[in-house]
Short mmCIF file of C-alpha atoms and ligand atoms in Angstrom, two decimals:
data_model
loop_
_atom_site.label_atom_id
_atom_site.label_comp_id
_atom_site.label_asym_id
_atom_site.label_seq_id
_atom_site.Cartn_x
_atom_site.Cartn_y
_atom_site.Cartn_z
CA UNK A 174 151.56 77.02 123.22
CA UNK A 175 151.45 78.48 119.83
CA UNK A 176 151.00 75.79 117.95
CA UNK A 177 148.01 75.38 120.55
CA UNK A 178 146.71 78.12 119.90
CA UNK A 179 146.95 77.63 116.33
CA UNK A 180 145.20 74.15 116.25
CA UNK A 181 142.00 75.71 118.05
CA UNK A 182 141.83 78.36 115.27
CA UNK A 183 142.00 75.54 112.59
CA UNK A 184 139.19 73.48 113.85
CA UNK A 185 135.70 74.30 112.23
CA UNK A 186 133.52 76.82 113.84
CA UNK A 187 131.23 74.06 115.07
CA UNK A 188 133.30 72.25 117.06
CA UNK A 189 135.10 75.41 118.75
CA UNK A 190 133.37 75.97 122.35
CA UNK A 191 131.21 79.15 122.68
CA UNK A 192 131.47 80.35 119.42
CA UNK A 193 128.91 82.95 118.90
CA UNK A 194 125.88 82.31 116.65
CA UNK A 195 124.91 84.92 114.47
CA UNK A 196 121.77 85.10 112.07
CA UNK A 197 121.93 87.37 109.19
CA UNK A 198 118.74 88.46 107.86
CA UNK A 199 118.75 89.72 103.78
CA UNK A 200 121.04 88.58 101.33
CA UNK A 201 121.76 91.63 99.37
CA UNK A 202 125.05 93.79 99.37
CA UNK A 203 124.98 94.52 103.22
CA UNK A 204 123.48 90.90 104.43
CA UNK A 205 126.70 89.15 102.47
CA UNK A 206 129.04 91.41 103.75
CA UNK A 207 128.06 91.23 107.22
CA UNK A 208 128.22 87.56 106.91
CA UNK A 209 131.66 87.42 105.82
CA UNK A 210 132.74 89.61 108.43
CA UNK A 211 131.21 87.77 111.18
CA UNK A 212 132.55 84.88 109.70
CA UNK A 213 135.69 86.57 109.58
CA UNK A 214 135.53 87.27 113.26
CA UNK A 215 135.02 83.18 113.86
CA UNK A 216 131.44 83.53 114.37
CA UNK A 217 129.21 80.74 113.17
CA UNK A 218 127.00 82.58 110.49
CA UNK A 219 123.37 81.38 108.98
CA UNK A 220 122.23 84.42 106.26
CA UNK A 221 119.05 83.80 105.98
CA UNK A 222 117.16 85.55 102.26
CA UNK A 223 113.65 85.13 101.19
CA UNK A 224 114.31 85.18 97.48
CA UNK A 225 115.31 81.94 96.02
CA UNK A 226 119.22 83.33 95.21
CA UNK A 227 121.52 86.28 97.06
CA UNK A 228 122.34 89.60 95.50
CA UNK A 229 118.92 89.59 93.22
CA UNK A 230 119.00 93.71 94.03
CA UNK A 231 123.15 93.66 93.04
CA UNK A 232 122.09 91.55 90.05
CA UNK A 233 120.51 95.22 88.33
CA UNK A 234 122.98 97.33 89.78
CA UNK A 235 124.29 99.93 87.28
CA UNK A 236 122.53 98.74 84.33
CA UNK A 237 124.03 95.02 84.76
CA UNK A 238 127.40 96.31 85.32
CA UNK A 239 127.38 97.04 89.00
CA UNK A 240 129.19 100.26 90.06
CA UNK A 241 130.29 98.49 92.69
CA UNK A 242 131.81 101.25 94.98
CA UNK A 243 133.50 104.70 93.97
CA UNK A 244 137.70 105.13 93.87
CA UNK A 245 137.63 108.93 95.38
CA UNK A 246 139.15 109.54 98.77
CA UNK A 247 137.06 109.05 101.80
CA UNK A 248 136.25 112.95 101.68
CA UNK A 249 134.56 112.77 98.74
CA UNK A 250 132.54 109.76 99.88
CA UNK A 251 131.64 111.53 103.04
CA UNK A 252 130.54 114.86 100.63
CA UNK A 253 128.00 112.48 98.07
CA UNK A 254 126.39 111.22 101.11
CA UNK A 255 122.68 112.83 101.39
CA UNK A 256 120.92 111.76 104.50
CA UNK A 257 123.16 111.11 107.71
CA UNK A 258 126.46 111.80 106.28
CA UNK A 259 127.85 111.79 110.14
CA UNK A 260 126.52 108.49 111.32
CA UNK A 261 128.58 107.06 108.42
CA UNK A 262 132.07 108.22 109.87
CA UNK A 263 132.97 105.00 111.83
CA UNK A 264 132.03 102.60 109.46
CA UNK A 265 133.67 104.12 106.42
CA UNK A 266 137.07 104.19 108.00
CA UNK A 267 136.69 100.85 109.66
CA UNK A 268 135.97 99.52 106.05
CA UNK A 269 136.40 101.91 102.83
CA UNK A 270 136.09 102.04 99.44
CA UNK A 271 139.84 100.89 99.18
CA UNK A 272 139.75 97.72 101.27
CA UNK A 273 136.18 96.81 99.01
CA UNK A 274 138.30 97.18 95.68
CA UNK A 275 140.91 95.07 97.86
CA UNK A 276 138.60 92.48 99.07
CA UNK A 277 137.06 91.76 95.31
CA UNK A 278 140.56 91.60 93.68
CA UNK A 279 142.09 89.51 96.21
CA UNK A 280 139.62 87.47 95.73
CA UNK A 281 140.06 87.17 91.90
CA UNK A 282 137.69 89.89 90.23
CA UNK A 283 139.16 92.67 88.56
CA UNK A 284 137.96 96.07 88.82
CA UNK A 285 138.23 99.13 86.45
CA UNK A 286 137.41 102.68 87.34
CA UNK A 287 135.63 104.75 84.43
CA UNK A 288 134.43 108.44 84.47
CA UNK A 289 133.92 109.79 87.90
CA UNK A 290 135.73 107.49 89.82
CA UNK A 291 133.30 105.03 88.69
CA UNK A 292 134.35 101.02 89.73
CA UNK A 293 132.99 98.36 87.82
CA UNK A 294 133.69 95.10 87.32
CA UNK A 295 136.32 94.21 84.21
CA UNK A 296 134.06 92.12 82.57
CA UNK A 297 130.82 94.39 82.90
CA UNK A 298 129.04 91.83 84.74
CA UNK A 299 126.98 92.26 88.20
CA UNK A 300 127.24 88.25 88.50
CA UNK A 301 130.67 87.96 88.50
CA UNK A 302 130.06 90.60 91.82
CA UNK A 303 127.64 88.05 93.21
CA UNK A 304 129.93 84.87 92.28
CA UNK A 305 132.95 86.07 93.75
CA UNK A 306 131.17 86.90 97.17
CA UNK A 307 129.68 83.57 96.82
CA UNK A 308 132.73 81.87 96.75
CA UNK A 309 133.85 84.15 100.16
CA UNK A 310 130.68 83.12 101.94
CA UNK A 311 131.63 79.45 100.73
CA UNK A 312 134.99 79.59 102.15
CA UNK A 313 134.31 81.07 105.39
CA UNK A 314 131.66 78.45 105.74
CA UNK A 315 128.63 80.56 105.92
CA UNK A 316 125.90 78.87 106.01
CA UNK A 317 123.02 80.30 103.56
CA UNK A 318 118.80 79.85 103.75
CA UNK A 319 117.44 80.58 101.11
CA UNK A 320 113.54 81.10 100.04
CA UNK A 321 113.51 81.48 103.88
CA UNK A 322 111.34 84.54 105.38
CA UNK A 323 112.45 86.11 108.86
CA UNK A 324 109.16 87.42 110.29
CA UNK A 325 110.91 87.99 113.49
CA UNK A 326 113.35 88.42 116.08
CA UNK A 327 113.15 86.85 119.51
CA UNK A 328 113.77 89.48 122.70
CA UNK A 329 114.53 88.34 126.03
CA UNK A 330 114.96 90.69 128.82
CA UNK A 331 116.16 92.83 126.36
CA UNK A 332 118.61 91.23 124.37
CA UNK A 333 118.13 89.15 120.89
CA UNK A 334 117.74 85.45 121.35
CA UNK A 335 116.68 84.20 117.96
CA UNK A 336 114.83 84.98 114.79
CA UNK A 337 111.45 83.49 113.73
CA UNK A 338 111.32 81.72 110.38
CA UNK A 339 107.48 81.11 109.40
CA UNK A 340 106.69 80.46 113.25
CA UNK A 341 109.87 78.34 114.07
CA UNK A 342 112.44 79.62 116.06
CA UNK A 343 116.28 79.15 115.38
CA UNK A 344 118.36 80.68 117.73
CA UNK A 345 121.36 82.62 118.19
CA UNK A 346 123.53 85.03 120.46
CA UNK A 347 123.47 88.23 117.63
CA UNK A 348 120.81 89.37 114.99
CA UNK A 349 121.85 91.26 111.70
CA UNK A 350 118.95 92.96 109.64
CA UNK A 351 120.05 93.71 106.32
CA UNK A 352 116.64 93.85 104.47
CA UNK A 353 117.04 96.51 102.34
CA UNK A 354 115.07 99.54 101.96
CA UNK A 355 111.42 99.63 99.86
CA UNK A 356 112.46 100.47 96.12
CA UNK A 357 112.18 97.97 93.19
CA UNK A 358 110.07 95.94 95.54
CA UNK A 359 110.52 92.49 93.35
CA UNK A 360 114.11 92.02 94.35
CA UNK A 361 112.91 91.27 97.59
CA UNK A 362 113.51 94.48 99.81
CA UNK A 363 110.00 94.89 101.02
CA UNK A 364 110.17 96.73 104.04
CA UNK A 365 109.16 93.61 106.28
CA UNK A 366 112.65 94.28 108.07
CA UNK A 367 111.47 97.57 108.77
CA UNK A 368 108.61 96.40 110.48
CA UNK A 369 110.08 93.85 112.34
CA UNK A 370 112.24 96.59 113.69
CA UNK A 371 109.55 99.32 114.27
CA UNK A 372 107.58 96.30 116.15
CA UNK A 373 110.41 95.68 118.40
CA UNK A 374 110.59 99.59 119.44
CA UNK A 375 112.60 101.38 116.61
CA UNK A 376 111.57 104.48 115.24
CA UNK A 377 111.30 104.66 111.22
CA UNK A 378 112.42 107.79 109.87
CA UNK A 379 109.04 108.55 106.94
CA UNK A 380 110.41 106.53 103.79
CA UNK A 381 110.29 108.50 100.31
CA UNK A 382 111.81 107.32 96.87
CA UNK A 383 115.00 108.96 95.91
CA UNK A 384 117.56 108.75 92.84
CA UNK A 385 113.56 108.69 90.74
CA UNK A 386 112.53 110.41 87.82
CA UNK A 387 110.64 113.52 88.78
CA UNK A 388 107.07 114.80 87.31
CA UNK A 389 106.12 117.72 86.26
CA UNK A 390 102.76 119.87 85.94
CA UNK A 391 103.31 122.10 82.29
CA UNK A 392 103.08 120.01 79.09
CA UNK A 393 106.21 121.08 78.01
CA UNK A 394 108.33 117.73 78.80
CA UNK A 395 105.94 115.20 76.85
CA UNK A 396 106.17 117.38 74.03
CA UNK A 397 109.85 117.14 73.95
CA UNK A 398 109.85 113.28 75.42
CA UNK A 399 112.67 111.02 74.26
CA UNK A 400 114.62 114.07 73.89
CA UNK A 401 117.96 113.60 75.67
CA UNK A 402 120.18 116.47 76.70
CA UNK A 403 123.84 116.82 77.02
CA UNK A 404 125.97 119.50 79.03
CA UNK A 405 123.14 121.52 80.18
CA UNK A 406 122.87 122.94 83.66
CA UNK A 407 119.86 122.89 85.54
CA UNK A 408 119.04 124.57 88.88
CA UNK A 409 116.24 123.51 91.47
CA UNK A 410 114.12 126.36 93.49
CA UNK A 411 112.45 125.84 96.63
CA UNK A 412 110.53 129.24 96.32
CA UNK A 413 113.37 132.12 95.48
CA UNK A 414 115.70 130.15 97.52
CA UNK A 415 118.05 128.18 95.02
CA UNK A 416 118.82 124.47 96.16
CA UNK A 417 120.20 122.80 94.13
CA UNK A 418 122.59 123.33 91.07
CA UNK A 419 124.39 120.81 88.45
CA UNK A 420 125.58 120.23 85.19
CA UNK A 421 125.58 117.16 83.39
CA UNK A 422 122.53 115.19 81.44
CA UNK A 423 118.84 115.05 81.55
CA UNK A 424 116.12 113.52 79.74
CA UNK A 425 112.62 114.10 78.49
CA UNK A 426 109.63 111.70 79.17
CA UNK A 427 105.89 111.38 78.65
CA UNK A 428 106.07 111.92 82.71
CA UNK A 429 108.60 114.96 83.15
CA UNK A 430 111.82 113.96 83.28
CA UNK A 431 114.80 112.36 84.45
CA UNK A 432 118.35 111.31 83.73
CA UNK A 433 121.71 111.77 85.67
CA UNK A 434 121.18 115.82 86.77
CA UNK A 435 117.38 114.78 87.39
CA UNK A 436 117.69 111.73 89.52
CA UNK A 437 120.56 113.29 91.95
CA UNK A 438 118.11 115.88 91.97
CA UNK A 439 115.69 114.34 93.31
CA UNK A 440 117.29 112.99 96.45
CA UNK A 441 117.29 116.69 97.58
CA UNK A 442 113.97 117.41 97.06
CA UNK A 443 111.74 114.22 97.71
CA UNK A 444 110.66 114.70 100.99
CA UNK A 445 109.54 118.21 100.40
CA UNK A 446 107.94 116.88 97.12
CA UNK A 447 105.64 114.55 99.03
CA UNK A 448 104.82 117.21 101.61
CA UNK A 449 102.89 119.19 98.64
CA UNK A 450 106.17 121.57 97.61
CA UNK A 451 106.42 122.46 94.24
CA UNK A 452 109.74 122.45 93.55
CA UNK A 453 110.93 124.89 90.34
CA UNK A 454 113.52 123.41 87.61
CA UNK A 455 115.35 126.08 85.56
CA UNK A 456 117.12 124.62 82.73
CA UNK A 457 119.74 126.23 81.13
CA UNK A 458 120.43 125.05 77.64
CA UNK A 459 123.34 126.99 76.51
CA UNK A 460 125.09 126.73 80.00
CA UNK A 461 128.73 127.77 78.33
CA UNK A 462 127.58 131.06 76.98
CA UNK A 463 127.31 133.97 78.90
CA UNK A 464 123.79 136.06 78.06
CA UNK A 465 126.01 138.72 76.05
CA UNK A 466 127.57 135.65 74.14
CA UNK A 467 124.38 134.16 73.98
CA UNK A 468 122.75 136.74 72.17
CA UNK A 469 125.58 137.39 70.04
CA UNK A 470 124.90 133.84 68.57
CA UNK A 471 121.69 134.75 68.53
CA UNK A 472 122.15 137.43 66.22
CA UNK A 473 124.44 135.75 64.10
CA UNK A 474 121.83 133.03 63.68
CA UNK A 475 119.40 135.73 62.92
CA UNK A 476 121.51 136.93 60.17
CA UNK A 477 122.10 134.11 58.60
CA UNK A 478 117.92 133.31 58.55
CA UNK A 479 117.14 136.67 58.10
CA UNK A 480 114.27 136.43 55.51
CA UNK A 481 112.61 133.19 57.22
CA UNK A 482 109.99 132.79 59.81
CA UNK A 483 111.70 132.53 63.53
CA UNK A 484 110.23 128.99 64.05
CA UNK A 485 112.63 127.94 61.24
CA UNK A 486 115.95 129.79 62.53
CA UNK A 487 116.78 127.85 65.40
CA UNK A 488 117.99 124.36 63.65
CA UNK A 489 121.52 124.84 64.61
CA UNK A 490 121.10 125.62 68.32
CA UNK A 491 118.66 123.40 69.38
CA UNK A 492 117.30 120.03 69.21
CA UNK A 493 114.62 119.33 66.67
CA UNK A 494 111.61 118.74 68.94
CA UNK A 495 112.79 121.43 70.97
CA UNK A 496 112.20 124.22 68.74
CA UNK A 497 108.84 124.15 69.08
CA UNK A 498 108.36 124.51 73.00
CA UNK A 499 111.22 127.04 73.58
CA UNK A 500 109.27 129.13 70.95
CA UNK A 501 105.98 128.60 73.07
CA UNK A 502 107.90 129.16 76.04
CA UNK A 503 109.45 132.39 74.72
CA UNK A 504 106.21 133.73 73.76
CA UNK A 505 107.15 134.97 70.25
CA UNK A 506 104.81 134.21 67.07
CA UNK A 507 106.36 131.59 65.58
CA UNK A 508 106.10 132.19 62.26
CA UNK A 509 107.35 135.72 62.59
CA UNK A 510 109.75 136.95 59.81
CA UNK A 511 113.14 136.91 61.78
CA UNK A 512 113.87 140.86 60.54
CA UNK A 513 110.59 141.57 62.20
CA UNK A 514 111.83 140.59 65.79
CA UNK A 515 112.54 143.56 68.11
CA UNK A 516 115.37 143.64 70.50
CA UNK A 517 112.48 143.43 73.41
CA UNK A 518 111.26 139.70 71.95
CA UNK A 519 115.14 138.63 71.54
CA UNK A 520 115.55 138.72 74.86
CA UNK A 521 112.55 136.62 75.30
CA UNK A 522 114.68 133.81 73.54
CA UNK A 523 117.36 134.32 75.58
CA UNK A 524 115.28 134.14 78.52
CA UNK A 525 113.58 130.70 77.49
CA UNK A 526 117.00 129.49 76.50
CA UNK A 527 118.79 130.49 79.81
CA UNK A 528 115.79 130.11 82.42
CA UNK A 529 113.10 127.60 80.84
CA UNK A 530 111.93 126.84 83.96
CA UNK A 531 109.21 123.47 84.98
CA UNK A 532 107.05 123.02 87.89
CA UNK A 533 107.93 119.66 89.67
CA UNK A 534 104.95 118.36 91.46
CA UNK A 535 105.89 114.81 92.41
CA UNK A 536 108.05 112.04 92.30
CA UNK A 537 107.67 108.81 90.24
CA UNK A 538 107.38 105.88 93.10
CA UNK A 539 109.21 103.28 94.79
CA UNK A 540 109.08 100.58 91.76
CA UNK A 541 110.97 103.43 89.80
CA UNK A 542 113.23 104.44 92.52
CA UNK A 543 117.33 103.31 92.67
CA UNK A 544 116.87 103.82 96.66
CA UNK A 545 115.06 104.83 99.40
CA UNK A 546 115.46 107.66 101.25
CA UNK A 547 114.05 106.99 105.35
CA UNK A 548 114.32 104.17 107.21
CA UNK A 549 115.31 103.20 110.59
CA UNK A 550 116.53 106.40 112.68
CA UNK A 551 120.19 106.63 113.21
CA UNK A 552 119.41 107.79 116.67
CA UNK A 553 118.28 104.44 117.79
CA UNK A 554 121.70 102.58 116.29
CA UNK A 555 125.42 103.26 117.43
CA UNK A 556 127.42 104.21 114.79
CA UNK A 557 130.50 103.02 115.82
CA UNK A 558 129.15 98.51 115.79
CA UNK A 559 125.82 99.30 114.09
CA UNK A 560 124.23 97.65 117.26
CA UNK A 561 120.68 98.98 118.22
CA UNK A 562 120.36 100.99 121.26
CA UNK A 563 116.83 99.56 121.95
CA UNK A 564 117.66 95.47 121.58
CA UNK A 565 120.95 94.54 122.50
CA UNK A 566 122.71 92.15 120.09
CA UNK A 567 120.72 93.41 117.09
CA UNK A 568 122.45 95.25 114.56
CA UNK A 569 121.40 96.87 111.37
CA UNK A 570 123.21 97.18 108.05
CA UNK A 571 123.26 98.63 104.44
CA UNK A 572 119.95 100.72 102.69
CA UNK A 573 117.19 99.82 105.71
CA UNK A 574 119.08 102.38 107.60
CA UNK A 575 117.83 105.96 107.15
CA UNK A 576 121.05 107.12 105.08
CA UNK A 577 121.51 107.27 101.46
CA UNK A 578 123.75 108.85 98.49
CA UNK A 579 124.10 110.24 95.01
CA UNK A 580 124.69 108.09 92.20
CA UNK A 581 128.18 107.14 91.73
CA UNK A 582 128.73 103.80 93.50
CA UNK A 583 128.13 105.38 97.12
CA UNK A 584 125.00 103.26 98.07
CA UNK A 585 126.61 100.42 97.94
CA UNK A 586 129.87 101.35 99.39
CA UNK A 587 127.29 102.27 102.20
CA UNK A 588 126.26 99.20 102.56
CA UNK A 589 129.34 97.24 102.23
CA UNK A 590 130.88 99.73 105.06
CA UNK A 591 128.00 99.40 107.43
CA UNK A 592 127.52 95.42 107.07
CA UNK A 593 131.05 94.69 106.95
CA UNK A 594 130.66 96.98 110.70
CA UNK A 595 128.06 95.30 112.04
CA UNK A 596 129.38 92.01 111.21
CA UNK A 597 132.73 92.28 113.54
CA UNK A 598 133.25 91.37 116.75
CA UNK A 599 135.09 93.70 119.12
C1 FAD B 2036 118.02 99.71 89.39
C2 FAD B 2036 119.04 99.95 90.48
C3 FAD B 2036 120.34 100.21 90.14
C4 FAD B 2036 121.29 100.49 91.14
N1 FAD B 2036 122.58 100.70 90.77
C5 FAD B 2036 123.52 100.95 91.73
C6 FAD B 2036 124.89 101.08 91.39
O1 FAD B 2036 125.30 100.84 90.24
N2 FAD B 2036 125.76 101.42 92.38
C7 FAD B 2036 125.35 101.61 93.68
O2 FAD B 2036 126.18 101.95 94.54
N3 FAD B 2036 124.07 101.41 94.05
C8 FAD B 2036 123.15 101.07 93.12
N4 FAD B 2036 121.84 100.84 93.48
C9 FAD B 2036 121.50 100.88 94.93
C10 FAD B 2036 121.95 99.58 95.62
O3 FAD B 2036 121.56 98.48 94.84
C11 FAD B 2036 121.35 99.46 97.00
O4 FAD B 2036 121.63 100.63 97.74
C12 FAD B 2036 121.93 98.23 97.75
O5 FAD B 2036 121.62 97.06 97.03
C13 FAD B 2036 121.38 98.13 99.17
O6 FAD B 2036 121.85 96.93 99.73
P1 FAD B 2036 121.08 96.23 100.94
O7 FAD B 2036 121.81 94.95 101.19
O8 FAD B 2036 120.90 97.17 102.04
O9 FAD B 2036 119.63 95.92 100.37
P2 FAD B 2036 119.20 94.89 99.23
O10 FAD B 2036 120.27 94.77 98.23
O11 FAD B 2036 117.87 95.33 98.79
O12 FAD B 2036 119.11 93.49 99.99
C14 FAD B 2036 118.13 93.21 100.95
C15 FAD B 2036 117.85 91.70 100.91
O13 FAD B 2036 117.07 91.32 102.02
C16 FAD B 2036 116.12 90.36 101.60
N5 FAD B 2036 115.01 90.37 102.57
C17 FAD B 2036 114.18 91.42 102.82
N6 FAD B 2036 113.34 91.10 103.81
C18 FAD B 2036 113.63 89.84 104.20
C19 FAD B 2036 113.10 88.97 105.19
N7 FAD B 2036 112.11 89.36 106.00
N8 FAD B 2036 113.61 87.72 105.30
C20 FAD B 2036 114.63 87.31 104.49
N9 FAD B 2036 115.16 88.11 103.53
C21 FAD B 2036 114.69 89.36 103.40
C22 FAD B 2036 115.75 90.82 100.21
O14 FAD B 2036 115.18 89.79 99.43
C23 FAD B 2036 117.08 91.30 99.67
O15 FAD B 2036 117.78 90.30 99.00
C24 FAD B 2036 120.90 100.52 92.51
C25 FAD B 2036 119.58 100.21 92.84
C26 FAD B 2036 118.66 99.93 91.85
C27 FAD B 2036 117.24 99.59 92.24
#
């Protein structure tokens, strides 16, 4: 009987009797990993991509390097998670973090973990990300389309029956649309899966770009572009209610700005951005000195200057081309003799250095933007398969879906949890 058994699990997909069909739509992060856990549930699996290779989207992840998924618990997933943090509760613990390290080692790709429970790749390379989930798909026998566009799904009395490929129809029992959200457009994530899924009755949560560079209205910034700060804090105001606080690195362009601090930043604040909120940045540059310490140094730079103009005391506290603009800021006559400075202009200084605050007035867009924030409402998919509510035997998977994360390898441990979810069978 066993060995029964056994010889009808050996036999190729194909020839097994009602094995289930399923089309995967998107070969990025959450398409491949849906496919290999359909596969892995002895589906037969097509993943079907429109550009003419998988992973183009993985291929740029993390500068080249691919920070492939983050080694902190599951808590501290859960707690980087912006949008939909909830939703993302079944599909975490039915695949983490740990069994994506596993998966990728096992499989001959060794990992490393860097600052912030970073996890790269040994050898630095995205590819060797993309080859070694290759060579899963391979051996599970997925079959892949490629330069193949899905400009549809097929309903019947409410349940998936097919996709449409340029007007023909292939068919299948189960649907998986991992398209990807709208950012950095040219590696394929257009947004056509989010149509096809609005079209067939799902509502679209309003899409905004998030983990982007941030503008701002004073000239301030391009005066001090290509400057790039270290260990400052920075603090975000929606009004006189504070929103947002973290230390860490920025930098200055021609635009505004942007950098680590910036670009986590700006996943809290995009969607009021776009509504026409200006958002207030406060900078603090000396974030380790308390305002008595501050303007202790202060003085002691003061005394050391003490028969040159302000605008030339300042060398040792601040960057070069900052000088300039935190003298503007502060209000003070730059070229001031620094035993002419009252007490009353000193703590002018102190307030440009503690509180230099910018007006944000926008975003930069989606070709600038690591993800997407929006996308199809987790109200319309259950979170424990990923199957829609609307169309049964269509499921959803990885950065279409309306959740996102900080920086830090969470997006795409988001959407190697919710594809490898969607692909298994029950
Ligand atoms: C510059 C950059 C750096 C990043 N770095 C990191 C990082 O280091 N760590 C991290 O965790 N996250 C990172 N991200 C985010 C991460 O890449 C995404 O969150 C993740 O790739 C989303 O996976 P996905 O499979 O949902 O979408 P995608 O990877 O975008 O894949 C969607 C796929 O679907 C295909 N497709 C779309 N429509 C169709 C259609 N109609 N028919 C057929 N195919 C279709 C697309 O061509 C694409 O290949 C980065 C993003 C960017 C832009």
């Amino acid at each position: 009987m066993i060995e029964m058994m056994n010889s009808a699990i050996n036999r190729p997909v194909e020839m097994r009797i009602n094995v289930k069909k399923v089309i995967v739509v998107g070969g990025g992060a959450a398409g491949m990993m849906a496919a290999i856990s359909s596969a892995e549930s002895g589906c037969k699996v097509t993943l079907i991509e429109h550009n003419e290779k998988l992973g183009k989207k993985v291929f740029i992840t993390g500068k080249g390097r691919c920070n492939v998924t983050n080694a902190g618990d599951i808590e501290d997933i859960l707690n980087n998670i912006v949008t939909n943090k909830k939703f993302m509760y079944s599909s975490l613990y039915t695949f983490s973090n740990y069994m994506m390290m596993d998966m990728l080692e096992k499989n001959g790709l060794k990992l490393k973990t860097e600052r912030g429970n970073r996890v790269f790749p040994e050898s630095d390379k995205s590819s060797d990300v993309i080859k070694t989930l290759e060579k899963i798909l391979r051996e599970k026998n997925v079959e892949v389309m490629l330069r193949k566009n899905v400009d549809n799904i097929l309903v019947q009395n409410g349940h998936v029956t097919g996709v449409s490929v340029g007007g023909k129809i292939i068919d299948c029992d189960k649907v998986i649309l991992a398209t990807g959200g709208i950012s950095y457009r040219s590696t394929g994530s257009d947004g056509s899966g989010m149509i096809i899924a609005k079209k067939n009755g799902h509502n679209i949560s309003e899409c905004y770009p998030a983990l982007v560079p941030l503008t701002v209205s004073e000239d301030y910034a391009e005066k001090m572009q290509g400057v790039s700060l270290k260990n400052i804090n920075v603090k975000l105001y929606d009004g006189k209610k504070e929103i947002y606080s973290a230390f860490g690195e920025m930098l200055f362009t021609h635009f505004g700005v942007t950098g680590p601090v910036i670009l986590s930043a700006s996943s809290i604040i995009t969607k009021r951005l776009h509504e026409g909120k200006k958002i207030l940045l406060e900078i603090d540059f000396k974030p380790a000195l308390t305002d008595e310490k501050l303007d202790a140094r202060i003085l002691r730079e003061f005394d050391k200057n003490i028969n040159r103009d302000f605008k030339n005391s300042l060398d040792s506290m601040l960057p070069k081309k900052v000088i300039p603009v935190v003298i503007e800021y502060s209000g003070i006559d730059g070229d001031k003799k620094i035993n002419t400075i009252s007490r009353e202009e000193r703590k002018k200084l102190l307030n440009a250095l503690k509180h230099f605050t910018l007006t944000i007035d926008g975003t930069r867009d989606f070709n600038e933007a690591i993800i997407t924030q929006g996308g199809i409402s987790v109200k319309d998919i259950n979170p424990g398969t990923m199957e829609s509510k609307i169309v049964n035997g269509l499921y959803f998977a990885g950065e279409m879906i309306d959740i996102d994360a900080f920086t830090g390898g969470y997006n795409l441990q988001l959407a190697w949890s919710t594809g490898y979810l969607a692909g298994m069978e029950e």
